[in-house]
mmCIF file of C-alpha atoms in Angstrom:
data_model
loop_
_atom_site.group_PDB
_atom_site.id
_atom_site.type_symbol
_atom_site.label_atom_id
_atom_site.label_comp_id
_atom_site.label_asym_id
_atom_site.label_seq_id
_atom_site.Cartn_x
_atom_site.Cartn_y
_atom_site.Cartn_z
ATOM 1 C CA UNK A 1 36.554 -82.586 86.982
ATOM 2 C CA UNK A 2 33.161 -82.785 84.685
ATOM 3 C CA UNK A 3 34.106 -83.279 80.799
ATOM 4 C CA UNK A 4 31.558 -83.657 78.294
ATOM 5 C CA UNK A 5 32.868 -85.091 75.070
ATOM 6 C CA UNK A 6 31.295 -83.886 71.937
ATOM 7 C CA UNK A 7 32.647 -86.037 68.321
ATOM 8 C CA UNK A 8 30.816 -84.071 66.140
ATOM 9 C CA UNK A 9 29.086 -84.861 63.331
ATOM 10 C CA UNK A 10 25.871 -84.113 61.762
ATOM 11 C CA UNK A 11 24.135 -87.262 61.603
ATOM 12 C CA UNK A 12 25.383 -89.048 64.639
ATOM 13 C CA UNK A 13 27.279 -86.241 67.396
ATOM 14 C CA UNK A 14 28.332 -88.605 69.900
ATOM 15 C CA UNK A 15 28.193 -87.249 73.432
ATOM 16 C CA UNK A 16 29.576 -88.484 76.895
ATOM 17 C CA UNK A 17 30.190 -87.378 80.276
ATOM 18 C CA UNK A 18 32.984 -88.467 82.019
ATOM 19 C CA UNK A 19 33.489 -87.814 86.106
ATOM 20 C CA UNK A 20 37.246 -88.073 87.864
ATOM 21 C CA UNK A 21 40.663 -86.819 88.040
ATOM 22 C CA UNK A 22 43.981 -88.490 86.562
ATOM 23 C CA UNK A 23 45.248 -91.498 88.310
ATOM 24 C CA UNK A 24 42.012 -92.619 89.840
ATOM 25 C CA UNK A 25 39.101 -94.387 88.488
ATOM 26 C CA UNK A 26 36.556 -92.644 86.028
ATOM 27 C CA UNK A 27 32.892 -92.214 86.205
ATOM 28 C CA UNK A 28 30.483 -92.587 82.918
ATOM 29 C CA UNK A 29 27.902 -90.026 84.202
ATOM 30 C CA UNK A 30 26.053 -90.354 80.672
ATOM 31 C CA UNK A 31 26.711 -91.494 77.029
ATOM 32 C CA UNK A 32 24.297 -90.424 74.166
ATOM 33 C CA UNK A 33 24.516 -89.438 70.563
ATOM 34 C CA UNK A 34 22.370 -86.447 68.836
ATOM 35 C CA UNK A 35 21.651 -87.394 65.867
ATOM 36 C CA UNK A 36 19.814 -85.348 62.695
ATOM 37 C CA UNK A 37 17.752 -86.678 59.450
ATOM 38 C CA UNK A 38 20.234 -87.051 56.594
ATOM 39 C CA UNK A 39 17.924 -85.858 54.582
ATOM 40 C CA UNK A 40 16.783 -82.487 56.168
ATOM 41 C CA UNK A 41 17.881 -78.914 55.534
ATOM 42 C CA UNK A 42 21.658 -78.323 56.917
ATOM 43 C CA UNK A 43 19.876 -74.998 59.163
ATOM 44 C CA UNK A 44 17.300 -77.487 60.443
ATOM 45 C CA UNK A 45 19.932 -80.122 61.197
ATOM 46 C CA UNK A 46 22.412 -77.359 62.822
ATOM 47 C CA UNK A 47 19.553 -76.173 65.158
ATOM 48 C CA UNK A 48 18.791 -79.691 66.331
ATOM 49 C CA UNK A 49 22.789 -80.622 66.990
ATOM 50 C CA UNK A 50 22.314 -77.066 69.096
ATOM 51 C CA UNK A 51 18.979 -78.223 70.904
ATOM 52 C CA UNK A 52 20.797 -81.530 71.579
ATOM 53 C CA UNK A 53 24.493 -80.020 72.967
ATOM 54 C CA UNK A 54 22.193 -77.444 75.062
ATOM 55 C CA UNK A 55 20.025 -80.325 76.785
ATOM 56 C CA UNK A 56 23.419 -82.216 77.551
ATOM 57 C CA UNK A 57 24.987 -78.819 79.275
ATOM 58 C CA UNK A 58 22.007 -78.305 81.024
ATOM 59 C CA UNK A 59 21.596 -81.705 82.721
ATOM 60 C CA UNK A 60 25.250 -81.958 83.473
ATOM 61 C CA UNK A 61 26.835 -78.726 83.770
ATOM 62 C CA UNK A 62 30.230 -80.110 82.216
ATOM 63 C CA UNK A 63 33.409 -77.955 83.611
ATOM 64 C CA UNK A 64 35.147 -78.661 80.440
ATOM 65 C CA UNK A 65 33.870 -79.919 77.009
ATOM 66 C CA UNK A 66 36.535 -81.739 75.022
ATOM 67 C CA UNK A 67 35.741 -81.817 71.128
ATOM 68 C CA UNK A 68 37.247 -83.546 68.253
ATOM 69 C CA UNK A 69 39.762 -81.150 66.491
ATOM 70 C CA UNK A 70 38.813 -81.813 62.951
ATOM 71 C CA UNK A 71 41.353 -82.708 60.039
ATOM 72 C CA UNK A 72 41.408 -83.060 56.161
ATOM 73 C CA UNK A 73 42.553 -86.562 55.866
ATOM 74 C CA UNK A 74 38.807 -88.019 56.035
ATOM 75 C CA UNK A 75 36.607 -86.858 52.653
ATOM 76 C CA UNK A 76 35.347 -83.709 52.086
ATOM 77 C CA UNK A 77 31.556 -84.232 52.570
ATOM 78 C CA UNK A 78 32.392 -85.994 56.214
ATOM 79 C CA UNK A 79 34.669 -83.052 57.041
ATOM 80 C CA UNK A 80 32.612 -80.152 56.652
ATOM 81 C CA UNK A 81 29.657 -81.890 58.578
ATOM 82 C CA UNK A 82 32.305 -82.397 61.332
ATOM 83 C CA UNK A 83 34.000 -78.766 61.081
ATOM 84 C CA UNK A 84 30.056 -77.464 61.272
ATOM 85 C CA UNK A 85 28.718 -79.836 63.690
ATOM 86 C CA UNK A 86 31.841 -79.686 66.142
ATOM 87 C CA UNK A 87 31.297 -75.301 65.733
ATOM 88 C CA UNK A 88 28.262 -75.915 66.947
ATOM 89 C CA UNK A 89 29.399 -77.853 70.147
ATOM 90 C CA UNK A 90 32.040 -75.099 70.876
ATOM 91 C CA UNK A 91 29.319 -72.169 70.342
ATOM 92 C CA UNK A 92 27.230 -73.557 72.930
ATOM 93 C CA UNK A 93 29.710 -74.033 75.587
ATOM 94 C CA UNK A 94 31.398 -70.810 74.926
ATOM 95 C CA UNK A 95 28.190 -69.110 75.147
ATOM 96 C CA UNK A 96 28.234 -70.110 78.653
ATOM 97 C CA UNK A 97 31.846 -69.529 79.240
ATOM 98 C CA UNK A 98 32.647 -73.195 79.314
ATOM 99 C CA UNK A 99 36.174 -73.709 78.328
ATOM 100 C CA UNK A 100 36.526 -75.969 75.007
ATOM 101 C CA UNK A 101 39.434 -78.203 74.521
ATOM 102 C CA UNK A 102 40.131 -79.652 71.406
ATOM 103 C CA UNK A 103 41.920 -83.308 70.936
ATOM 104 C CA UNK A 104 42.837 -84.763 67.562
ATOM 105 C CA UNK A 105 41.388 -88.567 67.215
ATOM 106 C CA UNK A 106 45.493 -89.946 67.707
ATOM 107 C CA UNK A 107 45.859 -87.946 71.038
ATOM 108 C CA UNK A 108 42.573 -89.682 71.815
ATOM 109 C CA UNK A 109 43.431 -93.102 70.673
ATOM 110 C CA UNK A 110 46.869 -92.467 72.344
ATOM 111 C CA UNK A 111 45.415 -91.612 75.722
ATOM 112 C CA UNK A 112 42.946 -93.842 76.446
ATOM 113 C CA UNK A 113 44.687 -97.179 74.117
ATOM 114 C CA UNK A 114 49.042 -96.204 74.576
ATOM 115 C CA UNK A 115 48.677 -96.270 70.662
ATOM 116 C CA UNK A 116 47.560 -93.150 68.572
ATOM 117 C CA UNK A 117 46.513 -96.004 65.556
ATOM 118 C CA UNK A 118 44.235 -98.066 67.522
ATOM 119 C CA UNK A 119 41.332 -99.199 66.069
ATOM 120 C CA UNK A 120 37.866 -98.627 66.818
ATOM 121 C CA UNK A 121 37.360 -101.867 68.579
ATOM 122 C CA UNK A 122 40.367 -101.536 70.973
ATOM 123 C CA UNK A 123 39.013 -97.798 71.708
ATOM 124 C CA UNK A 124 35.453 -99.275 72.356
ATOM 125 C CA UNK A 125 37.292 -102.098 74.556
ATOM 126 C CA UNK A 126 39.134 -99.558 76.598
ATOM 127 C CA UNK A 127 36.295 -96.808 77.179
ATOM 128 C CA UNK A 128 34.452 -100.372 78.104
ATOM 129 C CA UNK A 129 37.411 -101.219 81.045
ATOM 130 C CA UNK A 130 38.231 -97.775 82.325
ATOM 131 C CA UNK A 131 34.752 -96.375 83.264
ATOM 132 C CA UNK A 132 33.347 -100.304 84.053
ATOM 133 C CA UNK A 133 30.756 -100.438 81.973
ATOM 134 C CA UNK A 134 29.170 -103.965 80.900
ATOM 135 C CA UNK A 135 29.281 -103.581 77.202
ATOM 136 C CA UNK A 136 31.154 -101.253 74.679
ATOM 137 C CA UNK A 137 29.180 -97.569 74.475
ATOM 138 C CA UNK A 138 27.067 -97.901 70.532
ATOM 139 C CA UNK A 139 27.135 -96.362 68.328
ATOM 140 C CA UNK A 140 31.252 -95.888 67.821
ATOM 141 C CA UNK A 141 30.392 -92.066 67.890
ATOM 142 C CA UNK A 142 29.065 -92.231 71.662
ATOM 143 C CA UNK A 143 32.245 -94.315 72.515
ATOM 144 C CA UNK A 144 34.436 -92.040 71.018
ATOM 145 C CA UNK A 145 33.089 -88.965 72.971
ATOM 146 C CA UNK A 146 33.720 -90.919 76.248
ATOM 147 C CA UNK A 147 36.825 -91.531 75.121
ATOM 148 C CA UNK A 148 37.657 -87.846 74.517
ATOM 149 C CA UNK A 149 36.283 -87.140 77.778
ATOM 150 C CA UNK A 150 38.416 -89.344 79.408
ATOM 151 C CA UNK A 151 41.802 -88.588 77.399
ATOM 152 C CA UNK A 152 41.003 -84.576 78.419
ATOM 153 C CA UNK A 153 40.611 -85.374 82.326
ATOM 154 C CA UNK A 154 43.983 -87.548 81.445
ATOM 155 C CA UNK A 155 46.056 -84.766 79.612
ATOM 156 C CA UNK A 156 44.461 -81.697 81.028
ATOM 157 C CA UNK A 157 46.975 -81.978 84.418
ATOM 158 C CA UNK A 158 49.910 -81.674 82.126
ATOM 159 C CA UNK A 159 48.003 -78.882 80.227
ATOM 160 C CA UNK A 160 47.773 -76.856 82.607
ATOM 161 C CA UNK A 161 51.277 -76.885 84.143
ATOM 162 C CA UNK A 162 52.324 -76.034 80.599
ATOM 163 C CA UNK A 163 49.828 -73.602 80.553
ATOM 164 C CA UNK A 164 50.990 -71.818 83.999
ATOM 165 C CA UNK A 165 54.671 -72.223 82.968
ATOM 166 C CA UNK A 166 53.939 -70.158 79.949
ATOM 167 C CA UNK A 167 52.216 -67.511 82.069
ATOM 168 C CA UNK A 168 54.769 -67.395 84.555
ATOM 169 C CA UNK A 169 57.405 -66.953 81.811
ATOM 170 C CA UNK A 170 55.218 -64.570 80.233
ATOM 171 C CA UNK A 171 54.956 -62.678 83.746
ATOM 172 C CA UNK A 172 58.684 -63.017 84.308
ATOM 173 C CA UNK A 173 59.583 -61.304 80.924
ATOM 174 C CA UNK A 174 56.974 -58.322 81.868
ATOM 175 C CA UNK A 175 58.518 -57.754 85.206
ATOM 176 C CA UNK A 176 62.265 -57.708 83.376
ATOM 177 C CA UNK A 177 61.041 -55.315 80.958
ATOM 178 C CA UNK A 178 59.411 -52.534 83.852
ATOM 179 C CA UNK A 179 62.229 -53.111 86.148
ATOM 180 C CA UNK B 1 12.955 -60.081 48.032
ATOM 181 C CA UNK B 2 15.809 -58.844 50.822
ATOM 182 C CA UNK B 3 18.604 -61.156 50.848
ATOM 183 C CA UNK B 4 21.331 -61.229 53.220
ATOM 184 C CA UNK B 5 24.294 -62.605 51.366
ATOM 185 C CA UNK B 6 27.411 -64.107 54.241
ATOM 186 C CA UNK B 7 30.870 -64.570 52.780
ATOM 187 C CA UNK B 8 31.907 -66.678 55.771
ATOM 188 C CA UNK B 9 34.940 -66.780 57.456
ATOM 189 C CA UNK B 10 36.453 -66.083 61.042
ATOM 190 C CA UNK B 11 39.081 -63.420 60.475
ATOM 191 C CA UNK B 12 36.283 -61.629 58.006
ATOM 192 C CA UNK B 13 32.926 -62.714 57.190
ATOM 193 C CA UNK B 14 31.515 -60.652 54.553
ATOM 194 C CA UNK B 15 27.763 -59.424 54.985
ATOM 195 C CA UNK B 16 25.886 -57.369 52.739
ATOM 196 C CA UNK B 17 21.834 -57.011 52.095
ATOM 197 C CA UNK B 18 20.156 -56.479 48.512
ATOM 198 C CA UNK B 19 16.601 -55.922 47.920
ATOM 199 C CA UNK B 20 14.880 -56.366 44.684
ATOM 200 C CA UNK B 21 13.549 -58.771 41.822
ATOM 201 C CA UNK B 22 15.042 -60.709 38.718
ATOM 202 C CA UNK B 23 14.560 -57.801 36.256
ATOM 203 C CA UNK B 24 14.658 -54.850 37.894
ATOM 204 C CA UNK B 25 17.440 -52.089 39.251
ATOM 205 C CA UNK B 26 18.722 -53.807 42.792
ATOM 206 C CA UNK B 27 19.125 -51.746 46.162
ATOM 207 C CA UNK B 28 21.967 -52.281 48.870
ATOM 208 C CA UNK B 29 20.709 -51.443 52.125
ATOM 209 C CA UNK B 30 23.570 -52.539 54.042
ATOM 210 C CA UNK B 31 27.662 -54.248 53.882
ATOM 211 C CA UNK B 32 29.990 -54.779 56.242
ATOM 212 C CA UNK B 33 32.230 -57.237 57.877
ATOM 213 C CA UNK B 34 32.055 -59.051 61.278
ATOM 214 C CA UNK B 35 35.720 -59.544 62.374
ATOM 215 C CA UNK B 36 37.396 -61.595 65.415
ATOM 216 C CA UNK B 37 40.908 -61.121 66.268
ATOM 217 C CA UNK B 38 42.657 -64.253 65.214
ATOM 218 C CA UNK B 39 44.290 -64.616 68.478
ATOM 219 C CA UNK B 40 41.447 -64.993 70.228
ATOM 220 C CA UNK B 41 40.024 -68.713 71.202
ATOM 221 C CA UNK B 42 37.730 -70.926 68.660
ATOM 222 C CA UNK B 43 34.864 -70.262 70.988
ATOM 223 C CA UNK B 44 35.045 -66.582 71.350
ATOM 224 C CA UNK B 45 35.229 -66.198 67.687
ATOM 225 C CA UNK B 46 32.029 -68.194 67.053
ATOM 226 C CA UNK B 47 30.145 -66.316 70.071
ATOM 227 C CA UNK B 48 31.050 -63.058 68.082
ATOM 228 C CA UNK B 49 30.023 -64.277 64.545
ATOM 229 C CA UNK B 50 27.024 -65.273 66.020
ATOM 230 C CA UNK B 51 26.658 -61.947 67.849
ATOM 231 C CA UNK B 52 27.343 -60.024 64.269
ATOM 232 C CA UNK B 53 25.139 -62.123 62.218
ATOM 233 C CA UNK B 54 22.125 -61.587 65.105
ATOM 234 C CA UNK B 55 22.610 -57.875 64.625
ATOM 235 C CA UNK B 56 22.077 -58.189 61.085
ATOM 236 C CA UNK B 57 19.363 -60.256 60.588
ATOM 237 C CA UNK B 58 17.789 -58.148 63.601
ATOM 238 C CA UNK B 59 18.318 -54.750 61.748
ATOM 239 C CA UNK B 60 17.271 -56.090 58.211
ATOM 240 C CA UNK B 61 14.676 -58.720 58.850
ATOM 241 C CA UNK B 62 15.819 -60.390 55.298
ATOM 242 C CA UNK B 63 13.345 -63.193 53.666
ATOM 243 C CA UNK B 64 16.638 -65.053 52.547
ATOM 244 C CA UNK B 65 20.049 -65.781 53.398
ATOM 245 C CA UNK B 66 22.134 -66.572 50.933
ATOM 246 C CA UNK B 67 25.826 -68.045 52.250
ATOM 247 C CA UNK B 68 28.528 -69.317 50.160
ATOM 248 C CA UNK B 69 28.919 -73.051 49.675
ATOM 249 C CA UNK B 70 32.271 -74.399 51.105
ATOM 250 C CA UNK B 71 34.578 -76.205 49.188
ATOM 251 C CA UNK B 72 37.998 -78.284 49.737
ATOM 252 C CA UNK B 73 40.222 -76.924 47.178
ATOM 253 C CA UNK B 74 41.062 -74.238 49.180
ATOM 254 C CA UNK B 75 43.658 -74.480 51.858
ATOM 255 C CA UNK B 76 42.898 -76.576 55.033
ATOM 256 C CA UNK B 77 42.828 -74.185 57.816
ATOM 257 C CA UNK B 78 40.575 -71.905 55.900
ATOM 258 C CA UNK B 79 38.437 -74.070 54.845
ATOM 259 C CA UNK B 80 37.601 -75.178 58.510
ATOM 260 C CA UNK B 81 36.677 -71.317 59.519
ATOM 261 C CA UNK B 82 34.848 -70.944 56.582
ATOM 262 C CA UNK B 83 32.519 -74.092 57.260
ATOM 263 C CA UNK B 84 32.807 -73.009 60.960
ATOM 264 C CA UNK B 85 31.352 -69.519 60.331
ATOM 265 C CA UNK B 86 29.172 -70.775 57.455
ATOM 266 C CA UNK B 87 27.515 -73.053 60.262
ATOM 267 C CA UNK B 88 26.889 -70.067 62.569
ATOM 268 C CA UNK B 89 25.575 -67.926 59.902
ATOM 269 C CA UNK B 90 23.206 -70.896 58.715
ATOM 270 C CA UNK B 91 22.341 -71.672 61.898
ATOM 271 C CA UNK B 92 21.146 -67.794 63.074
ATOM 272 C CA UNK B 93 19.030 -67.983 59.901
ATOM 273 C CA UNK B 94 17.306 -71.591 61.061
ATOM 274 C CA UNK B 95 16.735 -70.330 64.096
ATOM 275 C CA UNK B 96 14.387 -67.719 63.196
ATOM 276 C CA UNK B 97 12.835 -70.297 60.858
ATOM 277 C CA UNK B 98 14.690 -68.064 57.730
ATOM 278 C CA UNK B 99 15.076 -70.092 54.482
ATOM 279 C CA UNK B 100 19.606 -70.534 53.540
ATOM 280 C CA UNK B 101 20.108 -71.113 49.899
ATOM 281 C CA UNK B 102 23.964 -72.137 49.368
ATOM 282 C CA UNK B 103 25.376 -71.001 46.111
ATOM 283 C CA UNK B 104 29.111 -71.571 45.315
ATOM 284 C CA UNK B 105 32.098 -69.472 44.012
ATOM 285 C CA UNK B 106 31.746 -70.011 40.493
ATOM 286 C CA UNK B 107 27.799 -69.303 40.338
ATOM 287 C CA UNK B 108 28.045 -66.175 42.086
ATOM 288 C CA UNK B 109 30.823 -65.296 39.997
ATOM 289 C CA UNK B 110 28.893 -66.274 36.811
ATOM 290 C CA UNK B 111 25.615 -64.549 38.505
ATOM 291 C CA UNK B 112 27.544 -60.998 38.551
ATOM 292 C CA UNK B 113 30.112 -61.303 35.745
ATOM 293 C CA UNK B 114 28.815 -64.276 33.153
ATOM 294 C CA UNK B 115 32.268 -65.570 34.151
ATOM 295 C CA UNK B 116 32.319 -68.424 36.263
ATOM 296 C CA UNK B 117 36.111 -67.908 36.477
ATOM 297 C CA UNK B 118 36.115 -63.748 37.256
ATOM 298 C CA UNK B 119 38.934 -62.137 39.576
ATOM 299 C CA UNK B 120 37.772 -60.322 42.645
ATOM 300 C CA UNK B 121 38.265 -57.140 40.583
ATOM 301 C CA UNK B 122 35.928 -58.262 38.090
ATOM 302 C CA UNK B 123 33.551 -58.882 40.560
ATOM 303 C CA UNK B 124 33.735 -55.869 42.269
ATOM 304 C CA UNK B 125 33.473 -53.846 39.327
ATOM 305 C CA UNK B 126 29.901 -55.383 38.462
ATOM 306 C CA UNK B 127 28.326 -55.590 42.525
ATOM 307 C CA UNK B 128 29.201 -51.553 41.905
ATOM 308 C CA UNK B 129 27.450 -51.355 38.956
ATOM 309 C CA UNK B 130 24.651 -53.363 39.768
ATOM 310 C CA UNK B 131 24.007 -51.492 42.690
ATOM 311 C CA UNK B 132 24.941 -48.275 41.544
ATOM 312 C CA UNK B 133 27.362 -47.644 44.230
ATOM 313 C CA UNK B 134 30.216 -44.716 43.818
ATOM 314 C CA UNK B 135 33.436 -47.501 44.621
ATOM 315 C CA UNK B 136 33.473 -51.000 45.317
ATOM 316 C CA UNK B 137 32.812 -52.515 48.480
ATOM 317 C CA UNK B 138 36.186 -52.815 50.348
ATOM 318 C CA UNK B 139 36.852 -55.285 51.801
ATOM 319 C CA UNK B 140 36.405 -57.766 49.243
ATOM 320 C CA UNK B 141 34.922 -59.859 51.312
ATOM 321 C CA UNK B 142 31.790 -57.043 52.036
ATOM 322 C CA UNK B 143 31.903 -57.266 47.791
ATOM 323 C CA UNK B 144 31.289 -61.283 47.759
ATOM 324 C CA UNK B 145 28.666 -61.293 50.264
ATOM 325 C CA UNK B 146 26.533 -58.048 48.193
ATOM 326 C CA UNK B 147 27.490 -60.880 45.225
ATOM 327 C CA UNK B 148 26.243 -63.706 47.116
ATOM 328 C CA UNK B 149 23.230 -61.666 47.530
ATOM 329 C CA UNK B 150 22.739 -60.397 44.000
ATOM 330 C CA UNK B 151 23.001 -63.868 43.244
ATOM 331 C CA UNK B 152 20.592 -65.406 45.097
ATOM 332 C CA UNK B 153 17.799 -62.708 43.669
ATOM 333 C CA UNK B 154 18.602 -63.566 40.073
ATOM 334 C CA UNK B 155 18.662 -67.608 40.446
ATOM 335 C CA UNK B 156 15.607 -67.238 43.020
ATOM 336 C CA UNK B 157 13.075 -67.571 40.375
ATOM 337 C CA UNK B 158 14.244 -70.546 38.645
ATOM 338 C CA UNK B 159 15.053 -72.536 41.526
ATOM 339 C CA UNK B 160 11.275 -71.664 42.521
ATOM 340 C CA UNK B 161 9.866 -72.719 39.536
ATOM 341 C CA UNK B 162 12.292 -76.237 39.550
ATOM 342 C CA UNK B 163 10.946 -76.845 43.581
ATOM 343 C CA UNK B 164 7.123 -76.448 42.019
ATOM 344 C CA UNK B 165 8.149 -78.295 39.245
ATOM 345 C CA UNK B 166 8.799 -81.333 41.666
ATOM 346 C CA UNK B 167 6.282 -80.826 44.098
ATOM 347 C CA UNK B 168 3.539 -80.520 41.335
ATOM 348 C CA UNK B 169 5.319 -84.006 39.841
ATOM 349 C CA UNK B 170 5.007 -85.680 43.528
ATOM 350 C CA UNK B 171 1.241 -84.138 43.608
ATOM 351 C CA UNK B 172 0.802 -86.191 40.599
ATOM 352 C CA UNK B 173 2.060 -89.091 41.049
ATOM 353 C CA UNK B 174 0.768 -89.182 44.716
ATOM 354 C CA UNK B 175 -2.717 -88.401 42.769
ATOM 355 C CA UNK B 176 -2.125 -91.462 40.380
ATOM 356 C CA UNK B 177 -1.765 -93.556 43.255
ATOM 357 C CA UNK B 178 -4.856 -92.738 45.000
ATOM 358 C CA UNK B 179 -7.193 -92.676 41.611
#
């Protein structure tokens, strides 16, 4: 399985592309971050975040892109740069029928540290181990996207049996109801 | 000037066009809404705002787009569709290299009303008069973004006159410099 990880943001959307299946080793296929002018208009910055997502689903043709699911906790003016930048990253892929999973940073943190409070620094240690890099992914942004990558390859097993139990029970129920 | 005003949102994102000048009797040409079923996935939704807002900026070729500015005091999970459409509807209008001017609530309110703290009734009430419509636009949402529009129109001049202001200051000073 191909994820790209998108943590949005509007002046640094981190980006990385993660190779492998759960329970055997990872493969960094490419680690990035789009970044846009501070100072520019927001439409100006939006269409470059779009230019950048399209060139990464172009050269990697991701089978999944796992994005940050945005919360409220962080300030307001860092929010709704994430909430547009991250609609941005789920446009694009579902404009190519790309399925989008969304992970909150703990389920991250969680996945790829066993603790949904780790720091930065343990994340950036981790990403480092499990795809054997030689130094920690900069800026934090482009480590964080591997990491989202990698805790989506992780969880998306278990997904999807919940997923296909929910169908199945959905399926059952129809077939009680038109016997 | 045609202005398309956007009320975003996911569920309903108000759009409505207004032609005219500061001054003079204004002209609808268009309102409506561009729905998604809340059921459906994040991505599909944003693939069909995008989709609605094409078809209006292709059927109405406005100058402007005017799109409400987001704030946090409303509830979470609407304020993440809101930015989320807002971001869609901004970016359409970037794409096609059409100028966004953000306005929020209260000056759109005070724009149509002289009440930065008017009901939606209230508001209504005046985009019908203004516009010299037989009801108001249902739903409200079609209203806010005719508003939006009406809005932009009146405070177009002044914030023109402000931008020449402080480009003719920077030609100035630049000037200074150089003599």
């Amino acid at each position: 399985m191909r994820v790209l990880g998108v943590d949005p943001g509007l002046t640094r959307c981190g980006v990385g592309v993660v190779e492998g299946v759960a329970g055997r080793p990872l493969t960094m296929l490419g680690v990035g971050v789009v970044r846009t002018p501070a100072d520019a208009e927001l439409g100006h910055r939006l269409v470059a975040v779009e230019q950048g997502i399209e060139q990464w689903l172009d050269e990697h043709k991701p089978e999944c892109v796992a994005v940050e699911r945005v919360f409220s906790q962080h300030n307001v003016r860092t929010v709704m740069g994430t909430a547009q930048a991250s609609a941005i990253a789920t446009l694009c892929a579902a404009r190519r029928g790309i399925p989008v999973a969304l992970h909150t940073p703990s389920e991250v943190k969680a996945a790829v540290t066993g603790s949904g409070r780790a720091d930065k620094a343990q994340v950036g240690a981790m990403v480092t181990r499990l795809l054997r890099l030689d130094a920690p992914p900069k800026p934090a942004d482009a480590a964080d996207a591997l990491a989202l990558a990698i805790c989506h390859i992780w969880r998306a097993p278990a997904q999807n049996r919940l997923q296909q139990a929910v169908a199945q029970h959905a399926a059952n129920a129809t077939k009680g109801r038109t016997a």
